[in-house]
Each structure stands twice: as structure tokens, then as C-alpha cells.
Amino acid sequence: MAEELKEEIQEGVHLKTITPEALKDAIDHHDLPCLKEIVLKVPDIDIAEALSELDIKDTIRLFRDIDTAHAATLFDELSQEQKEELIKAMTDKELVSIVNQQSADDMADTVGDMPANLAKRVLQAADKDMRQDINTLLKFKPESAGAIMTTEFIEFREGKTVEEAIKEIREKGKDAETIYTIFVTDKKRKFVGTVGLDKLVLAQPENALKDLLDIDVPSVHVNTDQEEVANLFRRYDLNAMGVVNDDSCLVGIVTVDDAVDVMTQETSEDIEQMNAVSKLEDSYLETHPRLMAKKCVPWLIVLLILGTFSSLVLSTFQEQIGVLPVLAAFIPVLMDTGGNAGGQTIALMIRGLALREFKPRDIGAILWREMRSALLIGLCVTLFSFVWFTIEQYTGIVHNTQADFVNGTEWATIWNGECWSLAFAGEVFKVSAIVSVTLFFSVLVSKVIAIVLPLGVAALKKDPAIISQPLLTTLVDMASLLIYFGIAEVLILQFV
Amino acid sequence: MAEELKEEIQEGVHLKTITPEALKDAIDHHDLPCLKEIVLKVPDIDIAEALSELDIKDTIRLFRDIDTAHAATLFDELSQEQKEELIKAMTDKELVSIVNQQSADDMADTVGDMPANLAKRVLQAADKDMRQDINTLLKFKPESAGAIMTTEFIEFREGKTVEEAIKEIREKGKDAETIYTIFVTDKKRKFVGTVGLDKLVLAQPENALKDLLDIDVPSVHVNTDQEEVANLFRRYDLNAMGVVNDDSCLVGIVTVDDAVDVMTQETSEDIEQMNAVSKLEDSYLETHPRLMAKKCVPWLIVLLILGTFSSLVLSTFQEQIGVLPVLAAFIPVLMDTGGNAGGQTIALMIRGLALREFKPRDIGAILWREMRSALLIGLCVTLFSFVWFTIEQYTGIVHNTQADFVNGTEWATIWNGECWSLAFAGEVFKVSAIVSVTLFFSVLVSKVIAIVLPLGVAALKKDPAIISQPLLTTLVDMASLLIYFGIAEVLILQFV
């Protein structure tokens, strides 16, 4: 058996792993010693993933061949689909064993997404406490502290001694989600603080819990948004956190692994929204192409409609383009640069708000800071682009026909001429100036919009990630085009 | 004092907080009972932030007025700048007390970023073990497991009993970063597995550690990238993880709070790069405008230069635009939509790679999936846009002068005419068709590039986030314009 468990030393990670084929082999042969070794040495989630590539019948057979303790922990790592298939295939007795070893919050998540008949079967298999916990948890608002908490925690009155506490932990601790953090309440069951298990182990047996309390720990209300909960874990380096009801009485706890999952989920949603994708509920590979299309099409259509404004502006200025056709050649780089500059800032705004680095009311300080960097950035971009666009015209990459006209000569003769045609140079510089000065204002305007919009949306208590970079770009495009042709009008009318 | 500690019940979060003004007040008056209450009830990081708005002298005075245990934990939450100022102001005796109560990994981070003279002072204040630990940690590659680990952990041979282990933990556990996870080694000091403190507390005193071991836990090499480490925490719901050297001997551990910090940092970097911002080392508000400009300008310039291709294409097709000027009006929406579609996919690619949801070698499965959704999306966008662009032309939002010409009548007479001018409709539909069909291919091409590029870059072991959405947009622009004018050529030559 040992040779089938590969030691994966990929990128320095030491871990035992099993391939789906090797796993199937062991399952097919009912190789009990081998299967026992697998569940001991290979992490549950990796076994679950290997199982997902096999038939569900193999999963069912595996579950019957391993001990109940491991079956329970492995069950938790299966996908929702695998869990449902397994439950359908299990006998009532097997179901009772599996279900009652799960933690209540994981079971509640599973049951919540199940078809009603399966859910009923699971709840019937659950013992009274578990069933009550599941029903309690299912009542809470989705994506709130109540929805991600568990009701299985250790709670003691503050007057208890260390010795009494440890004794009780030994008796009841097996059923708690975590005993690393002990939650302490007063006589009225109000949450007062926590004691770490490490502190408990290191303390004198006769100490009272209230002498060891950490009281500088946050707790949250059941309706607090899960993103807020995750941020508290991140900020205060928590291992577990208490959840209270309206009377400040402890009703549940959130553990760090669930907080990490929330952080990951919320960040993925932000990234999706920032790029005009409606929130995917699952991972990329789990999302069916038809559903993916549903998540992508809406914003593309909305942005297409908003893009009408740019089309309107360009159509209105068709005459100017007729007079100075080279202006059209710079439209892409003009709009891209404005959008890019704004996109930089908006990413920093949305991320900063998500990590609570600043709040909407800090808009003054942020605008002051951004204006200074935007001016510097605008200046660099303008100076560089002026030179660059001049080079583009001189080398013929972009053909400035107006310059031909004014110069009255063939393009090629510029290089052979003895004196530099001032009139020609003027035409080239005029165009470079129009574009590069527009870029300057484009950068400034886009960065200001990129601050005001998301902070404004956040101030209205909505999700700022809704201001996606594509949305910003579309708005900035319109502003940039208006500025572009505005400046072109001024310079053309003045000098032609 | 109690009234100055506000209970912050913002968004359901219960936490005691202090304003900088109230804190300064207590410091100025040397109000020892009040200060004691503050450090007990307000989390250290919040006190540190309040201090950052006061003068450094206030920080120094606070540190002298609170007990050494709290001074040590509070020190860890100060900013690098505050720490350095404080160290300069402290006496050697005070420094010894503070430094030796810090954890070695936090001290190593602090010393690593200090000017040499301060670092020397700190190392001299450190006791022998601490100094050795700091020097060891500083040798490791930045952003590796070695750089984020700590050397202060509990390690036992597997033969030890639970009773012996708990006794030793009581004696030595105070100095460990965490005693929640006990690391177990064999006789050769090779890492074999972990035992949770909870398991230890719940076990029989005579059990040997090797009977309680979790062996399905990963460990990493000191040179493993920190992002890989963070992903392991996320995947396996770890609390702490062992770090080994070339001989598989345990040299340090990483704890979950540090892993969470790495996750946050790595995600922020991905988001910055995806939006063409070079990695910021600090948060937004900590980044000076001049530095922000340095982080933003490079990519804007590079993208501007790459945008030359689009300018070249448009300049080359100036004649077509002359024949059918309305084509120019649709350029913004054409390029935006392609960029938006690609941006959606690239965000999902970069995020999926970062979370290890898939690897570069899954490119086959991903392309197959994406092609199917891209076809659906392209179809929806094309059909909608054909109708929309037709409406735009009929309502005069976009003025199709060619249609005027062919129709030979004023624009307005279309609505008054009795028979629908077929020639006119043809002109309008021709343009709508050119743009919407281009959009179809634009969406497809952009989504394919959005998969191939980041996965290709990841396959070369480079950071895929370098393929920012702006970079993708610039590449897609060029492709879209070529397709656009290519189709226009075909349709114009055929029908005009």
C-alpha cells in the first residue's frame, strides 16, 4: 500500500496524496487495511476530490468500509452533490451515525441546500439537540453571523475555577466545535469575555475564570454581515468569536476556518463584480457555461447601452474628423489610457474599503492624496505622449493628412528637406498637443470619478464593487471624447 | 473613566473603543487606573491606531505608565515608524523588557526593516535565544515559509505520554507562539505529525502522543512560497503548520493569523496587478503620492506604447472611414465590449489560479467550457447590438451619412415616407451588421486570449496577474479593429 500513497513534494509541500485510480483500486478490492491507511494519512479534502472523479457507487462503498469516525469527517468535505447521493444510498442507521457526528453549522448548510425530501430524512436522523440546532441556524439571514456560526461551544460562568472548567471540558468537550476558546458569561448569561485553552492549561487550578478573561475581544450580533465578521477575525487575529442576540446573550460562535472561507468568498465576489461579472455562487469550473453566460451577458449589454453616449459624441463631431481625420486614429489610445488610469484608482478604492483601511467619510483625505498623485501621473503621461505621438506622425505610423496639405509636399520629403518645415511641424505638434493635453485631463477626471463613485456608493451602504472598471471606463470615455473634441475645436479654430 | 470608553455597536459589532483625544487626556493626566482599564478593555491594535494620531511623546509616556505585559503586546501592534521612535526613546532596561517578550518572528520583521544602528541596539537587548532566533529568521528568503514562521513552538518526541506533555507545557508553554498545536517528532527529530491541545486535554494521561497524532497534515520546506503556505491553511483549515529543512527536521511553525495576513497581502497584490498597478508595499493611505505615481505611471506608459498598434490600424483605414464615416462612431463601443468580455474571463482565470481551483494544465477543459459560454455570450451580444445599433441610426443618435446619400433624401423623411426605403434600410442594416458581427468575434477572441495568456504565463511559473485587464484590452483592441475593417471591406466591396 505504501507505494501507492505518493509523497507530494511539490513546491516544497510535504503531503501524502492518492490518485483516483489507486483509490478505486483499493475500494474495488475491499482492501480494508489499505483504506484505513489512506484515511489516516491523506487529508479528507483530498480524498473527497479523488472520490469526485469516481462513480458515486465507489464513494458509497468506501463509506461502508471505513470506521465511523473517519466517515464522519470525510463526509463534511464532500461536495453538496456527493453528500446528497450518499444520503440517498445510506440506510437510516448509517445516516444517524454520520449526521450526529457532524457539526451543526456544517449540517445546517448542507440541509439548507437540499431538496425537501432529503432534508426531512436528515432531520429525522438527527438527534433532538442537533435537530434543534440546525433549525435554529437555518432561521438566520443568509451571509450573516448567525448563518455561519455554530451552536456547539463551551460556555462557563465567570465564577468557575480552572480546575472545574478543565474537568467539565474533559466530560463535554468532544461535542464542541472548538475548545481552544472558552466563552465566559455572567450570571445573567451575558457574554463577558473569552479564555484561551492555552491560558487555562497554564493557569493555577484554583484561579477563577474571571481572573483570566480576555475582555478586549469583539463579539457580534446574529444579524451582522459575514464580511464584517471576517474583517474582525483579520484585524484582531481571532481564533473564535462570540455571537450574541438582542439581549447580549451568547447564542453561537464563529471559528477562524469559517472566517477564512468567508474572506475568500467575499474577495472572489469583489473581483468578479469589479470586472462586470455578476456574483458566481460556485467556482469557475463548477459553473455551467449557460449559467456563466447569464452572469456575463447582463453587464455587457448594460455597458453597450451606456456606450451609446460615446457613439453620440463621435457622431456629432463627424465634421471635425472630416477636417482632421488623424484625430480618429488616436481615439483608442485616448480612451484606453483614461480607463486604465481610472481602473488603477478604483481597484485601490474598492480593496481599501473592503479591508476597512478607510471609510467613505475619509473622502477628503483620499481626494487630496489622489489629486497630488494624479497631477504627477497626468504630467508624466502628457509629456511622454506628446513626444510619442509626434514620433508616430513623423515616422508615418499615423498619417497626418492635414500636415501633408499644409506642407504642400509629399510625406517622404520631410527627411530630405534642408530646412525643417515649420508649418508642417506645427500641424504635427498641434495634433500631439490636442491628444496629450486631453490625456492629462482624462487621467485627472477618471481618477476623481474613480474615487467619488465607489466612496459615494459605499456611503449609501451599497456594495462599492458594483462600480466596475468597465463601468468607470464607459463614463470616462464620454468625458474624454468631449474634452478631446472641445480642445480640438479651440486649437483648430484658433490656428487654421 | 467608563464613560470615555465608548461601546461601539456599529453594524452589530460589540467592542470597547477609545478616541485619540480621550486617550491623550488620560496620558496627560498620568491617570494610571484609567490607562489600566483602557489596555484591559480596548484591543491593542485599536489603541495603537489611536496613538498614531498623537505625538510620539504621548506613546512613550503611555508605555511608561502601563504594566510590562501589556506594553509588550501593545508594542507588537505599533507601526514600524512608531516602534522605531519608541526604541530610540527607551532606556536599555526598558528595551530588554519589551524585546524579550515579543515573539521572534515579529521581532525579526521589525529588525529587518530597521536602520542598522537601531537594529544593533535591539539585538543587544535581546537575550541569547531571541537573538539567535532573530538571526536565523532573517536569513530566509523574503516571502517564504522561513520568513513568516516562528521558532518558538512546542515539540515533543512521539513516545511521550499525555501526562508528561501537559506537565512540560505548563513549565515551558508561556514562551511558545502557540500551544494549541503540539508538533511531534520521531527519534531523529523528523516531523511526524501534530496533536491538538484539545485532543491532549481530552485524552487519558497514560496515552502516548503517537496514539493521538494527526498525520494527515501538510508541512512545508523553509523556501516554500508564502502564497503556497497560505493556500494550505485555507484548504486544510489549519491552525498551525510545521516548517522543515532539507532533512525534514522541524525548524519552525507558521500560525493561522500570519497565514491570514499573507492571504490578504497576496490578494491585494493580485488586484493591484490586475489593474496595472505595480505592487504597493503598504496600504493606500500609507503610500505617498510620489510613490503612488511611480507605481501607476509605468504601466500607463507601456500600454500607451502598445496602443500604437491600434492607432496604426485606424490610420491605415482612414480611407474606409472616409467612405463610411459612421464606422468611426462605433469604435468606442466596439473596443469597450471586447475589453469588457475579456476582462470578465481574465479576472476568473487569475482568481482561479490564485485559489488553486485549477492549474495551467487544465487549459483544455477550461477552453472547452469557455468556448461554449463565449458562443452564447457572443450570440446574445450580437443579436442585441444589431437591434440597438439599428435603433441608434434610425433615431439619429448616430448619423449614417451614407444612408442619406444612397437614399437621396433628408433623414427626417424616413418617418414620413409611405414605403420603407429598402436602399436606406440596407445601409443601416449593413452598418449594424458590420459592428455586431465584429462584436461577436471580438467577444470570442478576447475570451480565448484571456484564457491562453494567463494560463500560459502561469505555466512558465510566472505570476499570471501580470496579464492585467488593461493589457488584455489593448491586445483585443487591435484584433477587434482588424476584424472590424476586414468585415467592412468585405461588405462594402460586395454591396456598394
PDB file of C-alpha atoms in Angstrom, chain A residues 26-116:
ATOM      1  CA  ALA A  26      -8.408  -0.155  -3.043  1.00  0.00           C
ATOM      2  CA  ILE A  27     -12.195   0.304  -2.968  1.00  0.00           C
ATOM      3  CA  ASP A  28     -12.825  -2.371  -5.603  1.00  0.00           C
ATOM      4  CA  HIS A  29     -10.707  -4.908  -3.721  1.00  0.00           C
ATOM      5  CA  HIS A  30     -12.302  -4.031  -0.352  1.00  0.00           C
ATOM      6  CA  ASP A  31      -8.698  -3.606   0.801  1.00  0.00           C
ATOM      7  CA  LEU A  32      -9.571  -2.586   4.367  1.00  0.00           C
ATOM      8  CA  PRO A  33      -6.005  -2.142   5.707  1.00  0.00           C
ATOM      9  CA  CYS A  34      -5.152  -0.024   2.687  1.00  0.00           C
ATOM     10  CA  LEU A  35      -8.275   2.115   3.019  1.00  0.00           C
ATOM     11  CA  LYS A  36      -7.552   2.596   6.699  1.00  0.00           C
ATOM     12  CA  GLU A  37      -4.060   3.801   5.852  1.00  0.00           C
ATOM     13  CA  ILE A  38      -5.462   6.192   3.272  1.00  0.00           C
ATOM     14  CA  VAL A  39      -7.898   7.882   5.640  1.00  0.00           C
ATOM     15  CA  LEU A  40      -5.166   8.174   8.246  1.00  0.00           C
ATOM     16  CA  LYS A  41      -2.511   9.670   6.003  1.00  0.00           C
ATOM     17  CA  VAL A  42      -4.324  11.586   3.267  1.00  0.00           C
ATOM     18  CA  PRO A  43      -6.262  14.761   4.220  1.00  0.00           C
ATOM     19  CA  ASP A  44     -10.020  14.393   3.942  1.00  0.00           C
ATOM     20  CA  ILE A  45     -10.492  17.080   1.329  1.00  0.00           C
ATOM     21  CA  ASP A  46      -8.011  15.390  -0.988  1.00  0.00           C
ATOM     22  CA  ILE A  47      -9.798  12.051  -0.596  1.00  0.00           C
ATOM     23  CA  ALA A  48     -13.092  13.816  -1.325  1.00  0.00           C
ATOM     24  CA  GLU A  49     -11.681  15.336  -4.500  1.00  0.00           C
ATOM     25  CA  ALA A  50     -10.335  11.985  -5.659  1.00  0.00           C
ATOM     26  CA  LEU A  51     -13.782  10.498  -4.994  1.00  0.00           C
ATOM     27  CA  SER A  52     -15.408  13.213  -7.110  1.00  0.00           C
ATOM     28  CA  GLU A  53     -13.660  11.738 -10.144  1.00  0.00           C
ATOM     29  CA  LEU A  54     -15.064   8.280  -9.419  1.00  0.00           C
ATOM     30  CA  ASP A  55     -18.585   6.926  -9.562  1.00  0.00           C
ATOM     31  CA  ILE A  56     -20.845   7.667  -6.607  1.00  0.00           C
ATOM     32  CA  LYS A  57     -21.100   3.908  -6.016  1.00  0.00           C
ATOM     33  CA  ASP A  58     -17.392   3.894  -5.186  1.00  0.00           C
ATOM     34  CA  THR A  59     -17.973   6.631  -2.620  1.00  0.00           C
ATOM     35  CA  ILE A  60     -20.783   4.622  -1.047  1.00  0.00           C
ATOM     36  CA  ARG A  61     -18.593   1.525  -0.864  1.00  0.00           C
ATOM     37  CA  LEU A  62     -15.749   3.484   0.670  1.00  0.00           C
ATOM     38  CA  PHE A  63     -18.001   4.859   3.368  1.00  0.00           C
ATOM     39  CA  ARG A  64     -19.123   1.368   4.312  1.00  0.00           C
ATOM     40  CA  ASP A  65     -15.530   0.126   4.557  1.00  0.00           C
ATOM     41  CA  ILE A  66     -14.023   2.780   6.828  1.00  0.00           C
ATOM     42  CA  ASP A  67     -14.612   3.431  10.524  1.00  0.00           C
ATOM     43  CA  THR A  68     -17.444   5.736  11.541  1.00  0.00           C
ATOM     44  CA  ALA A  69     -15.222   8.488  12.980  1.00  0.00           C
ATOM     45  CA  HIS A  70     -13.356   8.946   9.718  1.00  0.00           C
ATOM     46  CA  ALA A  71     -16.551   8.541   7.721  1.00  0.00           C
ATOM     47  CA  ALA A  72     -17.997  11.491   9.617  1.00  0.00           C
ATOM     48  CA  THR A  73     -15.089  13.861   8.965  1.00  0.00           C
ATOM     49  CA  LEU A  74     -14.780  12.750   5.352  1.00  0.00           C
ATOM     50  CA  PHE A  75     -18.484  13.348   4.783  1.00  0.00           C
ATOM     51  CA  ASP A  76     -18.057  17.006   5.660  1.00  0.00           C
ATOM     52  CA  GLU A  77     -15.557  17.526   2.823  1.00  0.00           C
ATOM     53  CA  LEU A  78     -17.742  16.064   0.080  1.00  0.00           C
ATOM     54  CA  SER A  79     -19.445  18.339  -2.409  1.00  0.00           C
ATOM     55  CA  GLN A  80     -23.156  19.025  -1.928  1.00  0.00           C
ATOM     56  CA  GLU A  81     -23.908  16.684  -4.835  1.00  0.00           C
ATOM     57  CA  GLN A  82     -21.829  13.868  -3.399  1.00  0.00           C
ATOM     58  CA  LYS A  83     -23.443  14.307   0.020  1.00  0.00           C
ATOM     59  CA  GLU A  84     -26.944  14.098  -1.429  1.00  0.00           C
ATOM     60  CA  GLU A  85     -26.185  10.963  -3.455  1.00  0.00           C
ATOM     61  CA  LEU A  86     -24.606   9.356  -0.417  1.00  0.00           C
ATOM     62  CA  ILE A  87     -27.547  10.182   1.824  1.00  0.00           C
ATOM     63  CA  LYS A  88     -29.973   8.694  -0.698  1.00  0.00           C
ATOM     64  CA  ALA A  89     -27.981   5.472  -0.701  1.00  0.00           C
ATOM     65  CA  MET A  90     -27.484   5.181   3.066  1.00  0.00           C
ATOM     66  CA  THR A  91     -29.646   3.196   5.421  1.00  0.00           C
ATOM     67  CA  ASP A  92     -31.337   5.057   8.274  1.00  0.00           C
ATOM     68  CA  LYS A  93     -28.876   3.571  10.762  1.00  0.00           C
ATOM     69  CA  GLU A  94     -25.867   4.675   8.750  1.00  0.00           C
ATOM     70  CA  LEU A  95     -27.403   8.115   8.364  1.00  0.00           C
ATOM     71  CA  VAL A  96     -27.920   8.520  12.096  1.00  0.00           C
ATOM     72  CA  SER A  97     -24.283   7.698  12.710  1.00  0.00           C
ATOM     73  CA  ILE A  98     -22.957  10.154  10.125  1.00  0.00           C
ATOM     74  CA  VAL A  99     -25.331  13.018  10.784  1.00  0.00           C
ATOM     75  CA  ASN A 100     -24.911  13.167  14.539  1.00  0.00           C
ATOM     76  CA  GLN A 101     -21.152  13.366  14.283  1.00  0.00           C
ATOM     77  CA  GLN A 102     -21.286  16.434  12.052  1.00  0.00           C
ATOM     78  CA  SER A 103     -21.073  19.934  13.442  1.00  0.00           C
ATOM     79  CA  ALA A 104     -24.402  21.716  13.482  1.00  0.00           C
ATOM     80  CA  ASP A 105     -23.349  24.621  11.245  1.00  0.00           C
ATOM     81  CA  ASP A 106     -21.991  22.328   8.527  1.00  0.00           C
ATOM     82  CA  MET A 107     -25.149  20.216   8.713  1.00  0.00           C
ATOM     83  CA  ALA A 108     -27.326  23.308   8.521  1.00  0.00           C
ATOM     84  CA  ASP A 109     -25.513  24.463   5.354  1.00  0.00           C
ATOM     85  CA  THR A 110     -25.952  21.033   3.799  1.00  0.00           C
ATOM     86  CA  VAL A 111     -29.620  20.708   4.728  1.00  0.00           C
ATOM     87  CA  GLY A 112     -30.370  24.258   3.642  1.00  0.00           C
ATOM     88  CA  ASP A 113     -29.375  23.499   0.047  1.00  0.00           C
ATOM     89  CA  MET A 114     -31.096  20.090  -0.137  1.00  0.00           C
ATOM     90  CA  PRO A 115     -34.337  19.051  -1.778  1.00  0.00           C
ATOM     91  CA  ALA A 116     -37.102  18.901   0.827  1.00  0.00           C
TER      92      ALA A 116
END
